[in-house]
Short mmCIF file of C-alpha atoms in Angstrom, two decimals:
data_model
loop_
_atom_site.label_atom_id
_atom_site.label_comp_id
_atom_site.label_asym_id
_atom_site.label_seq_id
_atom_site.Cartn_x
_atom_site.Cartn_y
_atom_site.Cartn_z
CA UNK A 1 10.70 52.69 60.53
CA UNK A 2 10.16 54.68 63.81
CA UNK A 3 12.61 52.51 66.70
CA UNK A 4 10.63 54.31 69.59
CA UNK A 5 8.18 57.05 70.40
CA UNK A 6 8.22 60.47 72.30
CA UNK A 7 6.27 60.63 75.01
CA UNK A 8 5.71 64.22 76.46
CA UNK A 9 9.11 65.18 74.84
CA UNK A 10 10.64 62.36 75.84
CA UNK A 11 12.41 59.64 74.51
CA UNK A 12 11.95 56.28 76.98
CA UNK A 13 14.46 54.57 74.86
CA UNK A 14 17.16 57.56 74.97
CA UNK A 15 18.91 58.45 79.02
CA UNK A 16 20.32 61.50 77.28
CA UNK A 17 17.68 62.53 76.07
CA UNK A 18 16.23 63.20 79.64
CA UNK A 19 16.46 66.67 81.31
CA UNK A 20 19.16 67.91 82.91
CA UNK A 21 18.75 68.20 86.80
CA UNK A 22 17.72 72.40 87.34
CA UNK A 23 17.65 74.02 90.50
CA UNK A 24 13.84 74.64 91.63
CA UNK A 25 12.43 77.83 91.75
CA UNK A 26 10.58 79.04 94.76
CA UNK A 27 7.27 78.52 92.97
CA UNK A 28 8.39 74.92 91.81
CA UNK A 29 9.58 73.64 95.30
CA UNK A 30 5.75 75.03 96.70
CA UNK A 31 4.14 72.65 93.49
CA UNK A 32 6.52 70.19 94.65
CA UNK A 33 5.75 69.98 98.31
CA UNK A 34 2.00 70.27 97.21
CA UNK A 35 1.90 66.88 94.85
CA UNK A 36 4.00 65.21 97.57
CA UNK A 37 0.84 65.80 100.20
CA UNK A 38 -1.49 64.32 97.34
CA UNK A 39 0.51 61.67 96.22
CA UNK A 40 0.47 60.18 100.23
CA UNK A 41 -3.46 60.17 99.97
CA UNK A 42 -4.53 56.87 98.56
CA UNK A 43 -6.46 57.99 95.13
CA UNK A 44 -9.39 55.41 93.71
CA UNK A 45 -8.66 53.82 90.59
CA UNK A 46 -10.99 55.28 87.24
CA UNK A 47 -10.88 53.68 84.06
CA UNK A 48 -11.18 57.46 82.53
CA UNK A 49 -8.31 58.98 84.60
CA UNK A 50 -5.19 58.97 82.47
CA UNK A 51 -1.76 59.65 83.54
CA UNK A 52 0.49 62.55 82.72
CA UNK A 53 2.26 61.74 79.49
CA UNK A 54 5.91 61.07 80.88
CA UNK A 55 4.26 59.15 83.77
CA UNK A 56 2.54 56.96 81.72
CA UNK A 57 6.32 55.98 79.96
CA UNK A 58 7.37 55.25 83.28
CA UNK A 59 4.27 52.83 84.44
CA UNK A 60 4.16 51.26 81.45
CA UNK A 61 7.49 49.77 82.47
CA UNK A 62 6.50 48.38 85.83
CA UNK A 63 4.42 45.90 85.47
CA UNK A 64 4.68 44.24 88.97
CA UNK A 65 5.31 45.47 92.59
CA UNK A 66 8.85 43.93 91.49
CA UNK A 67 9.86 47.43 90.16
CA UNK A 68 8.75 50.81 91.74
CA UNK A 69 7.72 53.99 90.27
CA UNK A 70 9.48 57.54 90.60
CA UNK A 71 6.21 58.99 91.56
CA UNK A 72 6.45 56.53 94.96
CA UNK A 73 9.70 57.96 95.56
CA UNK A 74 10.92 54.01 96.35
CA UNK A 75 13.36 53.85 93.48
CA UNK A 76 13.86 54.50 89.62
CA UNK A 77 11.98 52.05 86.66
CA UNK A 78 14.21 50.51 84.44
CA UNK A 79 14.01 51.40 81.00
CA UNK A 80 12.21 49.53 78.54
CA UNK A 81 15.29 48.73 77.09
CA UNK A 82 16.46 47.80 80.35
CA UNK A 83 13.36 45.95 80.77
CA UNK A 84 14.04 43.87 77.73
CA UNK A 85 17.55 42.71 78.68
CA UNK A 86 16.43 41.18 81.94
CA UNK A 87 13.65 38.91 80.28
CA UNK A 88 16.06 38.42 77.64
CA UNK A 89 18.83 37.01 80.42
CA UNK A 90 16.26 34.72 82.15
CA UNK A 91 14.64 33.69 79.26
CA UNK A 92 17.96 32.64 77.66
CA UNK A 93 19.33 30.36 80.12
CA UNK A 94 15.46 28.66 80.45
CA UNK A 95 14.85 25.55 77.78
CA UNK A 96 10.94 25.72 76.30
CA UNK A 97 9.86 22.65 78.15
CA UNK A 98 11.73 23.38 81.51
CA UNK A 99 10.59 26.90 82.76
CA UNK A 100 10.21 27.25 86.15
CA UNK A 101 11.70 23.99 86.60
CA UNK A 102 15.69 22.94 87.47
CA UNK A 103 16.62 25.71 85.68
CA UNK A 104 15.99 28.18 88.13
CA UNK A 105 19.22 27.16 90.45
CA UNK A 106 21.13 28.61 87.54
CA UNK A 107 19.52 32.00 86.93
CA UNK A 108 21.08 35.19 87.37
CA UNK A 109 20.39 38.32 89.67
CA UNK A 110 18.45 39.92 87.15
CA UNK A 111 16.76 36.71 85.77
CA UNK A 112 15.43 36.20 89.25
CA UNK A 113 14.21 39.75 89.74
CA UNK A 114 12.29 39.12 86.70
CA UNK A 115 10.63 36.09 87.73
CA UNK A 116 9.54 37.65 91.10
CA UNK A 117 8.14 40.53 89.26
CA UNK A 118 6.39 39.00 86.80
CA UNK A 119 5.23 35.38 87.50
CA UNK A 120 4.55 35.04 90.80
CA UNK A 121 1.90 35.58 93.00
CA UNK A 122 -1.16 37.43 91.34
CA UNK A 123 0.00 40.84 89.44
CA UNK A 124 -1.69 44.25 89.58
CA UNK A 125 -3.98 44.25 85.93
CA UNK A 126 -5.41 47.31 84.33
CA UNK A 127 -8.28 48.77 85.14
CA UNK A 128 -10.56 47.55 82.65
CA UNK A 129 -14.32 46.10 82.19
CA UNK A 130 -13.45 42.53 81.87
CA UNK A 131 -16.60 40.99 81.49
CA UNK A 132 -17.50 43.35 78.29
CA UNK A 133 -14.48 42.14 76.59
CA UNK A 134 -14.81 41.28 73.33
CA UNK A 135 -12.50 40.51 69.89
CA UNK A 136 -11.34 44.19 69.35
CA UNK A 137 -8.64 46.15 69.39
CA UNK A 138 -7.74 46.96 72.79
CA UNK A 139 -4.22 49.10 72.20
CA UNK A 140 -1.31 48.08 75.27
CA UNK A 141 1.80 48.79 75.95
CA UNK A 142 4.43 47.45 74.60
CA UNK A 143 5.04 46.15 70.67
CA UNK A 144 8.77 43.86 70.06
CA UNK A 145 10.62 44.52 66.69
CA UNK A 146 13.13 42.80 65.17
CA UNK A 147 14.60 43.58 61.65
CA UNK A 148 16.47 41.71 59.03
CA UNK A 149 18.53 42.69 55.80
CA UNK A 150 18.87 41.21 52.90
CA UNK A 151 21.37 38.61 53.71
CA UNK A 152 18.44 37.20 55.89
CA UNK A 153 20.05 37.41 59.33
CA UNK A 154 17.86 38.87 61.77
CA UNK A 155 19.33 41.55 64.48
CA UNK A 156 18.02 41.32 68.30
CA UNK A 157 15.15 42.97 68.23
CA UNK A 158 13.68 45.37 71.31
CA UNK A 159 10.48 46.40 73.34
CA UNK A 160 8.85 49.88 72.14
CA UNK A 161 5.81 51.77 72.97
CA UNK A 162 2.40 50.10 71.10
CA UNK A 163 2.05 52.28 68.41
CA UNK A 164 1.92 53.41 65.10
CA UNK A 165 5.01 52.65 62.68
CA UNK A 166 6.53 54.76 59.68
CA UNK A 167 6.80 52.79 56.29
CA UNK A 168 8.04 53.83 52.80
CA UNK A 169 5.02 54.07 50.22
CA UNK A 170 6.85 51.71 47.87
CA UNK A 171 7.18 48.69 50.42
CA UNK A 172 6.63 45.34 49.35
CA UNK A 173 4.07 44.58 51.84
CA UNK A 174 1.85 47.15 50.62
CA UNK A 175 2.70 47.16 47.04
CA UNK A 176 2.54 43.30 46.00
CA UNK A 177 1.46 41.80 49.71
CA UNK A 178 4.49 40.46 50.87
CA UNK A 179 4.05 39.43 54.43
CA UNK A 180 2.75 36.72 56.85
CA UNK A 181 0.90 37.14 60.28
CA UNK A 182 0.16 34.45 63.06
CA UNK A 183 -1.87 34.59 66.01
CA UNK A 184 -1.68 32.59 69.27
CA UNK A 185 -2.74 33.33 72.84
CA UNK A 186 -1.62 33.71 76.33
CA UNK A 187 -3.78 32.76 79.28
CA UNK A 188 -3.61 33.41 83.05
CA UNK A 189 -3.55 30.84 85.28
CA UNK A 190 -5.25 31.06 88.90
CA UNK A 191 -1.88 31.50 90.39
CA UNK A 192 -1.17 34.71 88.42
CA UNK A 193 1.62 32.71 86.09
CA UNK A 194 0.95 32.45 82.07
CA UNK A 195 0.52 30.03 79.86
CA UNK A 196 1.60 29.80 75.87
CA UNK A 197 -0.60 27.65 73.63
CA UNK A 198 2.22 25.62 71.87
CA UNK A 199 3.86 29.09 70.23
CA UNK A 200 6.65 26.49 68.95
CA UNK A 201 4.18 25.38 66.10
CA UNK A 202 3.28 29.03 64.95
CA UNK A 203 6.79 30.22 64.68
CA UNK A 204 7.43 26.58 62.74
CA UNK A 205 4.34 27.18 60.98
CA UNK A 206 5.39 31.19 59.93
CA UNK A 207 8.76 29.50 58.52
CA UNK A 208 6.94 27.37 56.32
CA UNK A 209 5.32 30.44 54.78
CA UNK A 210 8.12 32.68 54.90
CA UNK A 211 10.14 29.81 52.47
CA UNK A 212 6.85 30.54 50.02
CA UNK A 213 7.02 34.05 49.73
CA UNK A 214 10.89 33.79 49.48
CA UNK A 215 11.84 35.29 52.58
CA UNK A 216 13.92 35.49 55.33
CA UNK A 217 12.19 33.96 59.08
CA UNK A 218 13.08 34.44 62.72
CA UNK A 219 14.18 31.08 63.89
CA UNK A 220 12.20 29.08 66.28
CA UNK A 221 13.71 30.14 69.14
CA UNK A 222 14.30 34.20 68.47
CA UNK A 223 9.92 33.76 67.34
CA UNK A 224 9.44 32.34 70.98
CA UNK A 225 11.48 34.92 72.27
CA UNK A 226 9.98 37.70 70.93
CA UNK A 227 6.65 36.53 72.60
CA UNK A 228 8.08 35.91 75.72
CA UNK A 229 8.92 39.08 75.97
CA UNK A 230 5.86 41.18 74.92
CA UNK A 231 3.95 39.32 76.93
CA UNK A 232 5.74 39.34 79.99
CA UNK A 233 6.30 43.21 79.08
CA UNK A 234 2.31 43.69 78.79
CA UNK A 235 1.55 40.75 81.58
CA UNK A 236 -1.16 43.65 83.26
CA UNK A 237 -3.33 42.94 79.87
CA UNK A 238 -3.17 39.38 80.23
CA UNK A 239 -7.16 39.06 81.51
CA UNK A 240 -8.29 37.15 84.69
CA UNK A 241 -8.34 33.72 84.61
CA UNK A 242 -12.07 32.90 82.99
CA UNK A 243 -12.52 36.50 81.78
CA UNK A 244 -10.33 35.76 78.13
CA UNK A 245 -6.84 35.72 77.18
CA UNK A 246 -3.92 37.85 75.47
CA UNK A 247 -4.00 37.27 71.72
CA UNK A 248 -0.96 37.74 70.24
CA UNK A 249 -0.34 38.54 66.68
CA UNK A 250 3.45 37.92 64.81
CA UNK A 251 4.06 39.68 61.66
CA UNK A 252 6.34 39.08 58.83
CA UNK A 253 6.60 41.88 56.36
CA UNK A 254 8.70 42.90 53.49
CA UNK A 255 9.45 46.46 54.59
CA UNK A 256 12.09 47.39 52.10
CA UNK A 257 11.59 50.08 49.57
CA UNK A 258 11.06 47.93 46.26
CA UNK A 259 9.72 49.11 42.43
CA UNK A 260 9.67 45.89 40.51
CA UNK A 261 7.99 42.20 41.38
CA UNK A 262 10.42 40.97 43.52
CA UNK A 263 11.50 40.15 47.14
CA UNK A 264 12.08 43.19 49.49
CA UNK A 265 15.73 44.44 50.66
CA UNK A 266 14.34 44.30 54.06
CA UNK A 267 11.94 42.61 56.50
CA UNK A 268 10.38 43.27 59.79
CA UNK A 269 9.08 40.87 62.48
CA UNK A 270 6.50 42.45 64.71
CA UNK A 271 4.96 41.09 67.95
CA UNK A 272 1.87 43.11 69.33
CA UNK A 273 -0.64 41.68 71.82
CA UNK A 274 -4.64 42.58 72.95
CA UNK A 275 -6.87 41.42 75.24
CA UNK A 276 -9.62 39.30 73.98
CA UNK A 277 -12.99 37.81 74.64
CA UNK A 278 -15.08 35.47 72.50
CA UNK A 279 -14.69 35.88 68.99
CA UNK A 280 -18.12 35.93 67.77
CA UNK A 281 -20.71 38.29 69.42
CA UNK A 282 -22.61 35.46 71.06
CA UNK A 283 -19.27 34.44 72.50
CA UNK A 284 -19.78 30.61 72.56
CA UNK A 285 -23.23 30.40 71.25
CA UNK A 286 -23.92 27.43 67.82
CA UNK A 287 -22.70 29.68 65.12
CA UNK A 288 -24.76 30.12 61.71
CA UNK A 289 -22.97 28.96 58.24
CA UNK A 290 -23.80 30.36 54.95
CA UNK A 291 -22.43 28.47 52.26
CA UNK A 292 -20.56 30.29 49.16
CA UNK A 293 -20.48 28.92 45.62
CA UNK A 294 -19.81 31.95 44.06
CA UNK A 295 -16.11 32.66 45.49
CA UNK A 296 -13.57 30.49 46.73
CA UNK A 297 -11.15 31.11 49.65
CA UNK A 298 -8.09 29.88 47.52
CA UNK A 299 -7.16 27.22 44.53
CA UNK A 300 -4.60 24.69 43.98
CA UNK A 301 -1.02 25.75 43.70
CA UNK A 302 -1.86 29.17 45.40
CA UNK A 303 -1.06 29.93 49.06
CA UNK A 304 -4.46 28.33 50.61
CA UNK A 305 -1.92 26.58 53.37
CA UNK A 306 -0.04 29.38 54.57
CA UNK A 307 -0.90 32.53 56.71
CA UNK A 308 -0.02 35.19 54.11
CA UNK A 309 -2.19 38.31 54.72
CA UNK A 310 -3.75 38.45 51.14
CA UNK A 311 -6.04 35.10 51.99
CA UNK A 312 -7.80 37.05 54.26
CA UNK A 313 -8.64 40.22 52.38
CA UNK A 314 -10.95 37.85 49.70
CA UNK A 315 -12.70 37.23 52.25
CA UNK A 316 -14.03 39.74 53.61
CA UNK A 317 -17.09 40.88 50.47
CA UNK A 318 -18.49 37.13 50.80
CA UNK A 319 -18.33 37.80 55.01
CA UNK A 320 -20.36 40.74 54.86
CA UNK A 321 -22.85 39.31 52.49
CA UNK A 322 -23.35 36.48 54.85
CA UNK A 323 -23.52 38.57 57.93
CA UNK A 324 -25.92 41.11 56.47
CA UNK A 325 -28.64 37.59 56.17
CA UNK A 326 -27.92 37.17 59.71
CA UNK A 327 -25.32 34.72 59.59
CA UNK A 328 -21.88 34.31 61.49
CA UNK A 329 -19.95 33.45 58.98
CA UNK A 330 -19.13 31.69 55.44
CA UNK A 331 -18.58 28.21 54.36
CA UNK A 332 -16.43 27.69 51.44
CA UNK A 333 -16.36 24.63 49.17
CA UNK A 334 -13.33 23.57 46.26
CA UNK A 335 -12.95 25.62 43.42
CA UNK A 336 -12.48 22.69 41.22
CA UNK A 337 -15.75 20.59 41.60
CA UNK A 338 -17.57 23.38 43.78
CA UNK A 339 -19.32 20.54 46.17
CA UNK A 340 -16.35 19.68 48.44
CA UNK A 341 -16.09 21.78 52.01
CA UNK A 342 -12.71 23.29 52.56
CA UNK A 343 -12.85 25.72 55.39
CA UNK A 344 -14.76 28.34 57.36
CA UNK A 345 -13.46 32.01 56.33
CA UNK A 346 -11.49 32.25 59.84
CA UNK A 347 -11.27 28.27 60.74
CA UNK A 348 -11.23 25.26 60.20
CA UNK A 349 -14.42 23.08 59.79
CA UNK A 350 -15.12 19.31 61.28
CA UNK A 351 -18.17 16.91 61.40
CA UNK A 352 -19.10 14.54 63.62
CA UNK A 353 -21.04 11.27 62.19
CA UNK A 354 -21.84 8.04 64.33
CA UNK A 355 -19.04 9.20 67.00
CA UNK A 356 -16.49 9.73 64.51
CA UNK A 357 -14.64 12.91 64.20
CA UNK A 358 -13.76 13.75 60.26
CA UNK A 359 -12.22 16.77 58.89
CA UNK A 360 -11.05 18.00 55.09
CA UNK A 361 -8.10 16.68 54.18
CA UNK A 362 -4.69 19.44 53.51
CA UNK A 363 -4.89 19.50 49.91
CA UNK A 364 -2.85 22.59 49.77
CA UNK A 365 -5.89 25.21 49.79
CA UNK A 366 -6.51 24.63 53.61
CA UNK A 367 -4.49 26.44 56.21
CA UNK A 368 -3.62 23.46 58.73
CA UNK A 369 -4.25 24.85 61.95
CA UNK A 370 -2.56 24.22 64.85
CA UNK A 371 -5.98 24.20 67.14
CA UNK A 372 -7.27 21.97 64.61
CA UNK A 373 -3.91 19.47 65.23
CA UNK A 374 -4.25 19.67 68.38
CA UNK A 375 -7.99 18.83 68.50
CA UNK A 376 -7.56 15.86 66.43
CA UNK A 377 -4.43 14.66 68.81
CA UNK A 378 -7.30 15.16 71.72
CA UNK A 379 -10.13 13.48 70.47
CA UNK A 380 -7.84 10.34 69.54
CA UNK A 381 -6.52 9.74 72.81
CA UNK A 382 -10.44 9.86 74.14
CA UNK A 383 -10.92 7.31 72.01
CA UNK A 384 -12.68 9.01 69.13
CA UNK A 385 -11.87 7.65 65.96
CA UNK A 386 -10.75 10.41 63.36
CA UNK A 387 -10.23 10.79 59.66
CA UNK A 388 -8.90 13.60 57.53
CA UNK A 389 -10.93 13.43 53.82
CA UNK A 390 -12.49 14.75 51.28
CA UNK A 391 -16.03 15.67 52.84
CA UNK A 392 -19.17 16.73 50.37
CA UNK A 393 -21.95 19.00 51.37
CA UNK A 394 -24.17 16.64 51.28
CA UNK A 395 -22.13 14.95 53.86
CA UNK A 396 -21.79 17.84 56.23
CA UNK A 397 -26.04 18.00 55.89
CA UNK A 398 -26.01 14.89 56.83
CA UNK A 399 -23.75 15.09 60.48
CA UNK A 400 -24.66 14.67 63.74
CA UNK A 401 -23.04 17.47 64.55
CA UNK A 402 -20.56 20.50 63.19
CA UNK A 403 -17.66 22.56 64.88
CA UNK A 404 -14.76 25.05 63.75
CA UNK A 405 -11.58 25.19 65.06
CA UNK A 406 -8.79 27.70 65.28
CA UNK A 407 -6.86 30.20 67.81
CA UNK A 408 -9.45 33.12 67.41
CA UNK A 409 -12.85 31.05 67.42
CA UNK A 410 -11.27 28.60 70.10
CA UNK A 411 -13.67 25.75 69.39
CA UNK A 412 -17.00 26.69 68.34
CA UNK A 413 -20.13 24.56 67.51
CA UNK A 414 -22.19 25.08 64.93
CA UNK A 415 -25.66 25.21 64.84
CA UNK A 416 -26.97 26.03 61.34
CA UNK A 417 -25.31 25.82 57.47
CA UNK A 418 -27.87 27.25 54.75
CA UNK A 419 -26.78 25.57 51.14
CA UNK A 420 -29.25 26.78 48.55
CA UNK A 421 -32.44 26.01 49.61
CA UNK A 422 -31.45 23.77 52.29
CA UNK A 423 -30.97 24.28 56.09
CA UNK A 424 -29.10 22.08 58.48
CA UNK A 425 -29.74 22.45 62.29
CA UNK A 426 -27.63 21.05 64.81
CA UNK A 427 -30.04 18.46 67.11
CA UNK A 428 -26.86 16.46 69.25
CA UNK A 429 -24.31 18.76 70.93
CA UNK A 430 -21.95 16.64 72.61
CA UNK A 431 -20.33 20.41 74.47
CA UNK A 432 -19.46 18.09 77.47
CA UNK A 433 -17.26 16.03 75.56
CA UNK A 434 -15.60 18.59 72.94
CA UNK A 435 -16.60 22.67 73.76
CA UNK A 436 -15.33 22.32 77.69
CA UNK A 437 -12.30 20.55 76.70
CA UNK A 438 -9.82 22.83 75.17
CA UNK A 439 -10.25 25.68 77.76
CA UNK A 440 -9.43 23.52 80.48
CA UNK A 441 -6.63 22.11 78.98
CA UNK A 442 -5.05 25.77 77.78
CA UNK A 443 -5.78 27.31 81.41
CA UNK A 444 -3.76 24.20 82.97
CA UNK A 445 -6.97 22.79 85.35
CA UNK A 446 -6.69 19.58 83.95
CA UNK A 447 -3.62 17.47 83.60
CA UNK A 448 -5.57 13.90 82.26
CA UNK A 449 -6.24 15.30 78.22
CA UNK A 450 -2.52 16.71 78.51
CA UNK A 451 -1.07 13.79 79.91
CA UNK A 452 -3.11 11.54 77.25
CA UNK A 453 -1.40 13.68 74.34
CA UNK A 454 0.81 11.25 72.21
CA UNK A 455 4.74 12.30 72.12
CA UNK A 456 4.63 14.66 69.26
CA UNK A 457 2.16 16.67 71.49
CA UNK A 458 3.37 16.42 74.56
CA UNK A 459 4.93 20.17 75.58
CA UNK A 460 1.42 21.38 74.13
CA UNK A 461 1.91 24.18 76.80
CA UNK A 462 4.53 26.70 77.31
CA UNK A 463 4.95 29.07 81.42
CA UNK A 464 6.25 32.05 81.23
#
């Protein structure tokens, strides 16, 4: 695999590989003096205007007033591998549940540059059309990779250029599917600082998968480093508070060269991040369910519960179907008894029915979501009573009222599920009471639902 990327001939990661300092030419000290009289006019900002190549490599590395560029001719940027051994010496001497906090009489120098530059005050952000954001890929600027052998110990990984990466044809994660993903987000807060949706439960919850497909996991706290970082190192993508958040997207893959059915000689973890809107096209609109009996998502004994990426490729025939009727996506019932609901394609499903909350129990074919968790921990400290069972279709038909939960849909009410020849249409929203609450909880505007959390919930959010 490809560590870094040239830019314009360059290599960001390399200070030798930078060109020698010439004596101008006549001709060049003329340019010179020219781009110096431009570069003191103040230039408007355009979403279309790109920056020379090398330029870019250099901007892409300041991400707050913290750190000038050469072009200002105020000082140097550090290298991105500079960049990543300053987060990683304030970061290490911070404790998940105390940044920001006591900590910060012991930082270093360069830990407290790094918190001045990046979470403070109200950063500089790209120049993008917020309000048309939506749930695609947006590319940024940074990607973190970390690799790992086959005695399982993972090296310290580094901050390169977002881009593509070189893999041997005979890989395990493209020859027999050998890899997990995760996805989280990262929201702005009015002050400018950032906020992690409990990122401790993903990297837990990539473990537990990794120990499936026999292999090798970052540990809790190199997964929550490795987010930390990009982030911080693509904080400009992070969108305005109310205009969406920074999804973020772990992956696990065997990346070793392997012939026969068996674990890979090596592994990867990647971290890239995007900005994100809503993730269906009405944003947070009642959804539309169409009901499959002819697939099934997963079965018993398979890997229903865990985030490996071949659950989501079976997926995708029965989502097209569904969307070409006009729907938003599928509902899929048990393989076993085909009449119990399991899960949405992309989330998880729950029904309420005279004010109680119920949900499908974790049989081992549903993935147990950690929006989901902390939904349930939510609604129970309201004062909602909730169960985890088995739930028929008839039962769903029969609710007062239907939402999905999960990172990417946030939570999403539903408005219709077709089943056969029968339709059932949403006629109580309770929004007030369930769609406003998990926003204002993530974005940190409301401290009662987080201070209501029982213990195990508690540090539910993470600062940066």
């Amino acid at each position: 695999m490809a560590t870094s990327r040239r830019l314009g001939g360059v290599d960001p990661f390399r200070r030798s590989s930078l060109p020698l300092p010439q004596t101008p030419s006549p001709r060049a000290r003329a340019r010179a003096s020219f781009t110096n009289q431009e570069a003191s006019q103040p230039t408007p900002r355009s979403p279309t205007r790109r920056s020379p190549p090398r330029l870019q490599t250099e901007l892409r590395t300041s991400a707050a007033r913290g750190f000038s560029s050469p072009a200002s001719g105020r000082g140097t940027v550090p290298s991105p591998r500079f960049l990543s051994g300053l987060v990683w010496s304030r970061s290490t001497q911070c404790t998940a549940s105390s940044l920001g906090g006591p900590v910060a009489r012991r930082r270093s120098r360069f830990s407290t540059l790094m918190m001045t530059a990046y979470t403070t005050g109200t950063p500089d952000l790209v120049d993008f059309n917020w309000d048309a954001l939506g749930f695609q890929l947006v590319p940024t600027d940074f990607m973190y990779l970390m690799r790992c052998s086959s005695d399982g110990v993972f090296t310290k990984g580094e901050l390169v250029p977002y881009g593509p990466i070189e893999r041997n044809p005979a890989a395990a994660v493209l020859n027999y599917g050998q890899g997990l993903l995760e996805g989280l987000r990262a929201h702005r807060k009015e002050d400018g600082s950032i906020l992690l949706f409990r990122p401790h439960e993903n990297a837990l919850r990539m473990r537990t998968g990794a120990d499936r497909l026999c292999m090798p996991a970052p540990s809790v706290e190199q997964f929550l480093e490795a987010v930390k970082l990009t982030v911080l190192a693509n904080k400009r993508w992070v969108p305005p508070t109310g205009k969406g958040s920074l999804y973020i997207r772990p992956q696990l893959i065997g990346s070793g060269a392997i012939l026969g059915v068996a674990p890979a000689p090596q592994y990867t973890f990647i971290v890239f991040v995007c900005p994100v809107g809503h993730y269906f096209k009405d944003g947070l609109s009642l959804i539309s369910l169409l009901t499959e009996e002819e697939y099934h998502r997963a079965a018993p004994g398979g890997t229903g519960d865990i985030k490996t990426i071949g659950n989501f490729a079976s997926v995708v025939s029965a989502q097209r179907r569904a969307k070409e009727k006009g729907h938003s996506d599928v509902l899929y019932l048990d393989p076993i008894h085909n009449k119990f609901v399991e899960e949405v394609s992309s989330c998880n499903i729950f029904m309420v029915k005279d004010n109680v909350i119920s949900t499908p129990l974790l049989t081992g074919t549903i993935l147990p979501g950690i929006t989901r968790k902390s939904v349930m921990g939510i609604a129970q400290n309201l004062g909602f009573q909730v169960e985890e069972c088995n739930i028929t279709i008839d039962e769903l038909l029969g609710a007062d009222e239907v939402f999905c939960t999960r990172t990417a849909v946030v939570l999403s009410p539903v408005g219709s599920i077709t089943y056969r020849q029968r339709n059932w249409c949403a006629w109580r929203l309770q929004a007030a009471a369930r769609g406003n609450m998990r926003p204002d909880v993530v974005r940190g505007r409301r401290a009662q639902p987080f201070l209501l959390l029982p213990p195990s919930t508690k540090h539910i959010l993470l600062q940066i």
